[in-house]
Short mmCIF file of C-alpha atoms in Angstrom, two decimals:
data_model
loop_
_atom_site.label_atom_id
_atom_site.label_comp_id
_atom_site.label_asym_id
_atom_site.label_seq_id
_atom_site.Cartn_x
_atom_site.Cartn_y
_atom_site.Cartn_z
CA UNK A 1025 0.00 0.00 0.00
CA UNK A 1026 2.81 1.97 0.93
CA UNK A 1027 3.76 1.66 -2.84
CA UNK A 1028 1.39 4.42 -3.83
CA UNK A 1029 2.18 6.75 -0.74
CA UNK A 1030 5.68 6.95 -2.02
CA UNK A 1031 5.04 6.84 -5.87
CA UNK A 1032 2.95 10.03 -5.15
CA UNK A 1033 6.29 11.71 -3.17
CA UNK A 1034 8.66 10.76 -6.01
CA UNK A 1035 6.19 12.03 -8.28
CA UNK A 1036 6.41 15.58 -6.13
CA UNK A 1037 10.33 15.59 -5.99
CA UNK A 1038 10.60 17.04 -9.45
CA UNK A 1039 8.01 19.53 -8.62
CA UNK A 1040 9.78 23.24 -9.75
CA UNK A 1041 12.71 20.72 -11.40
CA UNK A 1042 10.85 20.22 -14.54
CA UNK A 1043 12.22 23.68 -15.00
CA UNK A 1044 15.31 21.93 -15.89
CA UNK A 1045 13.93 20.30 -19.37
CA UNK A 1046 13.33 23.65 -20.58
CA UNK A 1047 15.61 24.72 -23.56
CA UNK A 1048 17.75 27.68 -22.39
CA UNK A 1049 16.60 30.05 -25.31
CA UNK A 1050 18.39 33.69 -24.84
CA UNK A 1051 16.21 35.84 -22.88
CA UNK A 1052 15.58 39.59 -21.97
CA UNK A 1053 17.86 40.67 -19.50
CA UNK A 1054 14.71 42.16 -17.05
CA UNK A 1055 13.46 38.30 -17.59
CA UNK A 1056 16.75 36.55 -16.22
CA UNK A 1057 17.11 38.88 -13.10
CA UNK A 1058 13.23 37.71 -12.49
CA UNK A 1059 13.88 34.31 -12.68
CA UNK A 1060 17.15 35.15 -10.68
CA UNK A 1061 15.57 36.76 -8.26
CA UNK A 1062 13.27 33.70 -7.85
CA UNK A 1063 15.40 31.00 -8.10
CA UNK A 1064 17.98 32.06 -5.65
CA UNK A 1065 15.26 32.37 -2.73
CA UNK A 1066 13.65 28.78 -4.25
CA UNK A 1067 16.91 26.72 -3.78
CA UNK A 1068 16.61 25.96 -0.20
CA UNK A 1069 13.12 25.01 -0.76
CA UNK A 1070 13.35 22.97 -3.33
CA UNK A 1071 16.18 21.03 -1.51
CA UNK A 1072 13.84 21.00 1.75
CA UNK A 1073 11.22 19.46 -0.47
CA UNK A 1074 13.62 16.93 -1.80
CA UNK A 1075 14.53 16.04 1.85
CA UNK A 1076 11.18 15.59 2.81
CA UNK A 1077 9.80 13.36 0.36
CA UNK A 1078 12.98 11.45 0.37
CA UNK A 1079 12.78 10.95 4.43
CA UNK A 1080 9.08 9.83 3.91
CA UNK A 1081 10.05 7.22 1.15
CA UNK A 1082 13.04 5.74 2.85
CA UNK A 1083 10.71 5.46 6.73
CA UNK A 1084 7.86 3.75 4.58
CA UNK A 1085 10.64 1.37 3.07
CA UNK A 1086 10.67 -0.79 7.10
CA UNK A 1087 9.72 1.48 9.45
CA UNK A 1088 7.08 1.27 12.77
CA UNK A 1089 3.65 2.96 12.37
CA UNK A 1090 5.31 5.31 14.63
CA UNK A 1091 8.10 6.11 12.56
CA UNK A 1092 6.06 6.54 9.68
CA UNK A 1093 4.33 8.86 11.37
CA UNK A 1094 6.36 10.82 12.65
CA UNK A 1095 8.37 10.92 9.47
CA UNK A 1096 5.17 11.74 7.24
CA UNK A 1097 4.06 14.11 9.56
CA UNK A 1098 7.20 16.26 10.19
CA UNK A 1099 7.75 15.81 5.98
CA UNK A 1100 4.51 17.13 5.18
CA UNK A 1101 5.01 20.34 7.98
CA UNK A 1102 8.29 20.90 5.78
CA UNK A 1103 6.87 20.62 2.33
CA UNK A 1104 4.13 23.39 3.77
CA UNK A 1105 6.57 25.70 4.73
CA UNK A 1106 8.50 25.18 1.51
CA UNK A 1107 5.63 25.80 -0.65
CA UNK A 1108 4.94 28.96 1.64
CA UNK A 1109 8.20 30.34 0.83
CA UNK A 1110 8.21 29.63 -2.45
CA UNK A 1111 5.07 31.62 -2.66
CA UNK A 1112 6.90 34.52 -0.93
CA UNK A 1113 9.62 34.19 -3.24
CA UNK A 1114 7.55 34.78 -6.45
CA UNK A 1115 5.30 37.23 -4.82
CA UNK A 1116 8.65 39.95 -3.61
CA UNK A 1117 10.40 39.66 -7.11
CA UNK A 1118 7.90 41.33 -8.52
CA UNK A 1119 5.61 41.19 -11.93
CA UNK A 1120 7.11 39.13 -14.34
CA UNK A 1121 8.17 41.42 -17.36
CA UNK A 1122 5.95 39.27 -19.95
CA UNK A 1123 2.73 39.16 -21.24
CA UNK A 1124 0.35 38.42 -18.38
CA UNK A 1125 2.86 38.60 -16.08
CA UNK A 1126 0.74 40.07 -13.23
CA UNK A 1127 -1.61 37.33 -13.54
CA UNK A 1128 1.07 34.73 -13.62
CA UNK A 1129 2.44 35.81 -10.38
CA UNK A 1130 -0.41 35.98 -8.66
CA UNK A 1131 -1.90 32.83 -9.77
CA UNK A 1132 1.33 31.09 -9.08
CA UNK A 1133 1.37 32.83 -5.44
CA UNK A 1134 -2.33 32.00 -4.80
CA UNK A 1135 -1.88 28.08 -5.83
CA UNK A 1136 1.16 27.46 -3.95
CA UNK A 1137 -0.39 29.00 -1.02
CA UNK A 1138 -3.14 26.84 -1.18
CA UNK A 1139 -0.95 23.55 -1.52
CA UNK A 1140 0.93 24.72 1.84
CA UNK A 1141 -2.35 24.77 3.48
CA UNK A 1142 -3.26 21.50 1.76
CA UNK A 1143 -0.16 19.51 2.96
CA UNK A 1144 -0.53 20.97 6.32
CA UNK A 1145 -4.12 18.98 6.39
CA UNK A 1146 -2.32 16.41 5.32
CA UNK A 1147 0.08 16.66 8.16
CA UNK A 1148 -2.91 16.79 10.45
CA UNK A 1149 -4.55 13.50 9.16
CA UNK A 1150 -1.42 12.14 9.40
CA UNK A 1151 -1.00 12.99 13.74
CA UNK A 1152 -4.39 11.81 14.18
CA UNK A 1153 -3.84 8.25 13.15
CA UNK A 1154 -3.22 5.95 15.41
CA UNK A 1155 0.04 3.51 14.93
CA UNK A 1156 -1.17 1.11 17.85
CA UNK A 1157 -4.07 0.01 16.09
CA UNK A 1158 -2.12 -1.28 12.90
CA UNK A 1159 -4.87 -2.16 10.67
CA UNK A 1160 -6.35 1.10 11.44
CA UNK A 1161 -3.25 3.24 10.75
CA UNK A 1162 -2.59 0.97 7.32
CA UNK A 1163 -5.77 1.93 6.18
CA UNK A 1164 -5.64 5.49 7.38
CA UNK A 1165 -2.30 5.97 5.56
CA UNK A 1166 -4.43 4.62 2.36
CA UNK A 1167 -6.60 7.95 2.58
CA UNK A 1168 -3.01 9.92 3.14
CA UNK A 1169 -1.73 8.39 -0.41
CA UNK A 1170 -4.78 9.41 -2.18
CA UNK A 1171 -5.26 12.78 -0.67
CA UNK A 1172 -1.78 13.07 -1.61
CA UNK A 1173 -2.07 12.31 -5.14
CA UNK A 1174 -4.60 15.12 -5.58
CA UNK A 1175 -1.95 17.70 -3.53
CA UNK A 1176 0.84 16.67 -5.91
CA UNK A 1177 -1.30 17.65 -9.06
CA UNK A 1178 -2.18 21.20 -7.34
CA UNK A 1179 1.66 21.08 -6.56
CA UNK A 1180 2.63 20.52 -10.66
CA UNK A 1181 -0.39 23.06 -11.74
CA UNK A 1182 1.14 25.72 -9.33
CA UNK A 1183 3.79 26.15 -11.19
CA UNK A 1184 3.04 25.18 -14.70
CA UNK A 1185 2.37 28.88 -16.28
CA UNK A 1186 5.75 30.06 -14.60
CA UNK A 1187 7.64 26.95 -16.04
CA UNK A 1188 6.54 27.65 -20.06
CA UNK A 1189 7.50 30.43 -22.37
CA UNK A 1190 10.45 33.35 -21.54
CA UNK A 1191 9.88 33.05 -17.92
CA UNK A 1192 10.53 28.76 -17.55
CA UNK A 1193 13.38 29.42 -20.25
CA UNK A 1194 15.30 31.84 -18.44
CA UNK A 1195 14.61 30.15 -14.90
CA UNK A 1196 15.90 26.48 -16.68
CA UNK A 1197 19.02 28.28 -16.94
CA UNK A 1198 19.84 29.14 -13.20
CA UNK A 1199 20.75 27.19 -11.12
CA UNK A 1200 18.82 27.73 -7.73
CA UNK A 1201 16.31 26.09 -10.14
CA UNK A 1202 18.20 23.08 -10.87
CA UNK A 1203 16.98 19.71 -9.96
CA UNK A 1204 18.81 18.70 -6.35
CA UNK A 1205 19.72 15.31 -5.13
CA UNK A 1206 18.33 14.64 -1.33
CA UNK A 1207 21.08 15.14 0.95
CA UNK A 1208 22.57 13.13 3.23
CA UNK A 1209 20.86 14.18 6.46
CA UNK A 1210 17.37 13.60 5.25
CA UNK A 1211 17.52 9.72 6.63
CA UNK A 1212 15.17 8.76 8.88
CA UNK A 1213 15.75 5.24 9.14
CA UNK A 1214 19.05 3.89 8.32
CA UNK A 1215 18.99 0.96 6.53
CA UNK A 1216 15.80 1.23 4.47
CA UNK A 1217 17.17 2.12 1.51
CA UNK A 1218 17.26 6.18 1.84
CA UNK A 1219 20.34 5.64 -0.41
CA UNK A 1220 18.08 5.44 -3.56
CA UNK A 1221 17.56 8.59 -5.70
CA UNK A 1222 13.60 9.82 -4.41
CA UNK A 1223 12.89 9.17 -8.07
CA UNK A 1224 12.93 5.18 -7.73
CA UNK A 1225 10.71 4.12 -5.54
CA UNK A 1226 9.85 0.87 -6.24
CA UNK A 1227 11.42 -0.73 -3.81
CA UNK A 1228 9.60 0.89 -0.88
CA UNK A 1229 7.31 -1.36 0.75
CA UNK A 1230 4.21 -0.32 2.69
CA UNK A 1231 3.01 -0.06 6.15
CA UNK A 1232 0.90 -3.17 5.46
CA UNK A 1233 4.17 -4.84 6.14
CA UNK A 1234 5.67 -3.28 9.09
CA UNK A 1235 2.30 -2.20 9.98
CA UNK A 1236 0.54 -5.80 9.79
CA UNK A 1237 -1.96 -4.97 7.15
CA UNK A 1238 -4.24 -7.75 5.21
CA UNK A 1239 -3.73 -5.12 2.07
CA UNK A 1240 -1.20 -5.94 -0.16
CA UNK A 1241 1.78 -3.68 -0.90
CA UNK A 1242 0.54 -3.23 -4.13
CA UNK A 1243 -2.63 -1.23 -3.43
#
């Protein structure tokens, strides 16, 4: 079951990075110090994001109900606040000099807002399961992974507009916008595999293991 929980993360860890595809086309200098401007303030978070879903992917890989969640639950507080501040970061660097650009930035503000405040119910639904009732918590987790899946396509929409056109062009090419390995401090239970890139997670197995669940992994 576990499966899909961590699908949906690895999914979320190239959130902002599918900047990177973009083809670095020569753009207006006013458009690069935007996208400068952004992606500076954005690096942190996207590495905090990267940390997060990676912590959550490697603790679902063997770890207690407990562990999971506490990892989930501390992961999904940290994705919030990254999402927050990436909101921040758009809204101080100003109107985007292209077409639309006011509307751009404030849709991009508004959504990523609202995707902070979505993982922080998340986080909530998380702390209110209860790991000593494993069943329970397996099937609790369940409603996590697919209210999860619906945050992570929020997450991708956020950020869409800002990715295509001048704007994604010129923000491909720095590098606060780069895509960003997990680091090494983001394990939260050694041994279960956090040493895997957060884009291969089919290895993870699901609380319905560690958790005793009748549902198989695969759900």
């Amino acid at each position: 079951m576990n499966k899909k929980l961590a699908a949906a993360l690895s999914g979320g860890a190239v959130l902002v990075l599918a900047l990177s595809g973009c083809t670095a086309d020569d753009s207006d200098d006013k458009v690069n110090a935007w996208a400068k401007t952004v992606c500076d303030q954005a690096q942190p978070q996207i590495q905090k994001r990267a940390d997060a879903q990676q912590t959550i992917i490697s603790t679902a890989a063997d770890g207690k109900p407990a562990d999971i969640q506490a990892a989930d639950s501390k992961a999904f507080q940290d994705i919030a606040d990254a999402n927050k501040a990436l909101a921040a970061a758009v809204q101080k660097a100003g109107t985007p000099p292209v077409d639309a650009g006011a509307k751009l930035q404030q849709d991009a503000v508004k959504e990523l807002n609202a995707t902070s405040a979505a993982y922080l119910a998340l986080k909530k639904q998380v702390d209110a399961l209860n790991p000593k009732d494993q069943q329970k918590f397996a099937d609790g987790l369940q409603e996590v992974a697919d209210g999860l899946a619906k945050i992570e396509k929020m997450d991708q929409d956020s950020l869409a507009k800002l990715q295509s056109g001048e704007l994604g062009q010129a923000m491909a090419k720095e590098p606060g916008c780069q895509k960003v390995k997990p680091s090494g401090t983001a394990t939260a239970n050694p041994g279960s595999g956090a040493s895997k890139p957060a884009t291969e997670p089919s290895n993870a197995t699901g609380p319905s293991k560690s958790a005793g669940s009748s549902k198989s992994s695969g759900e």
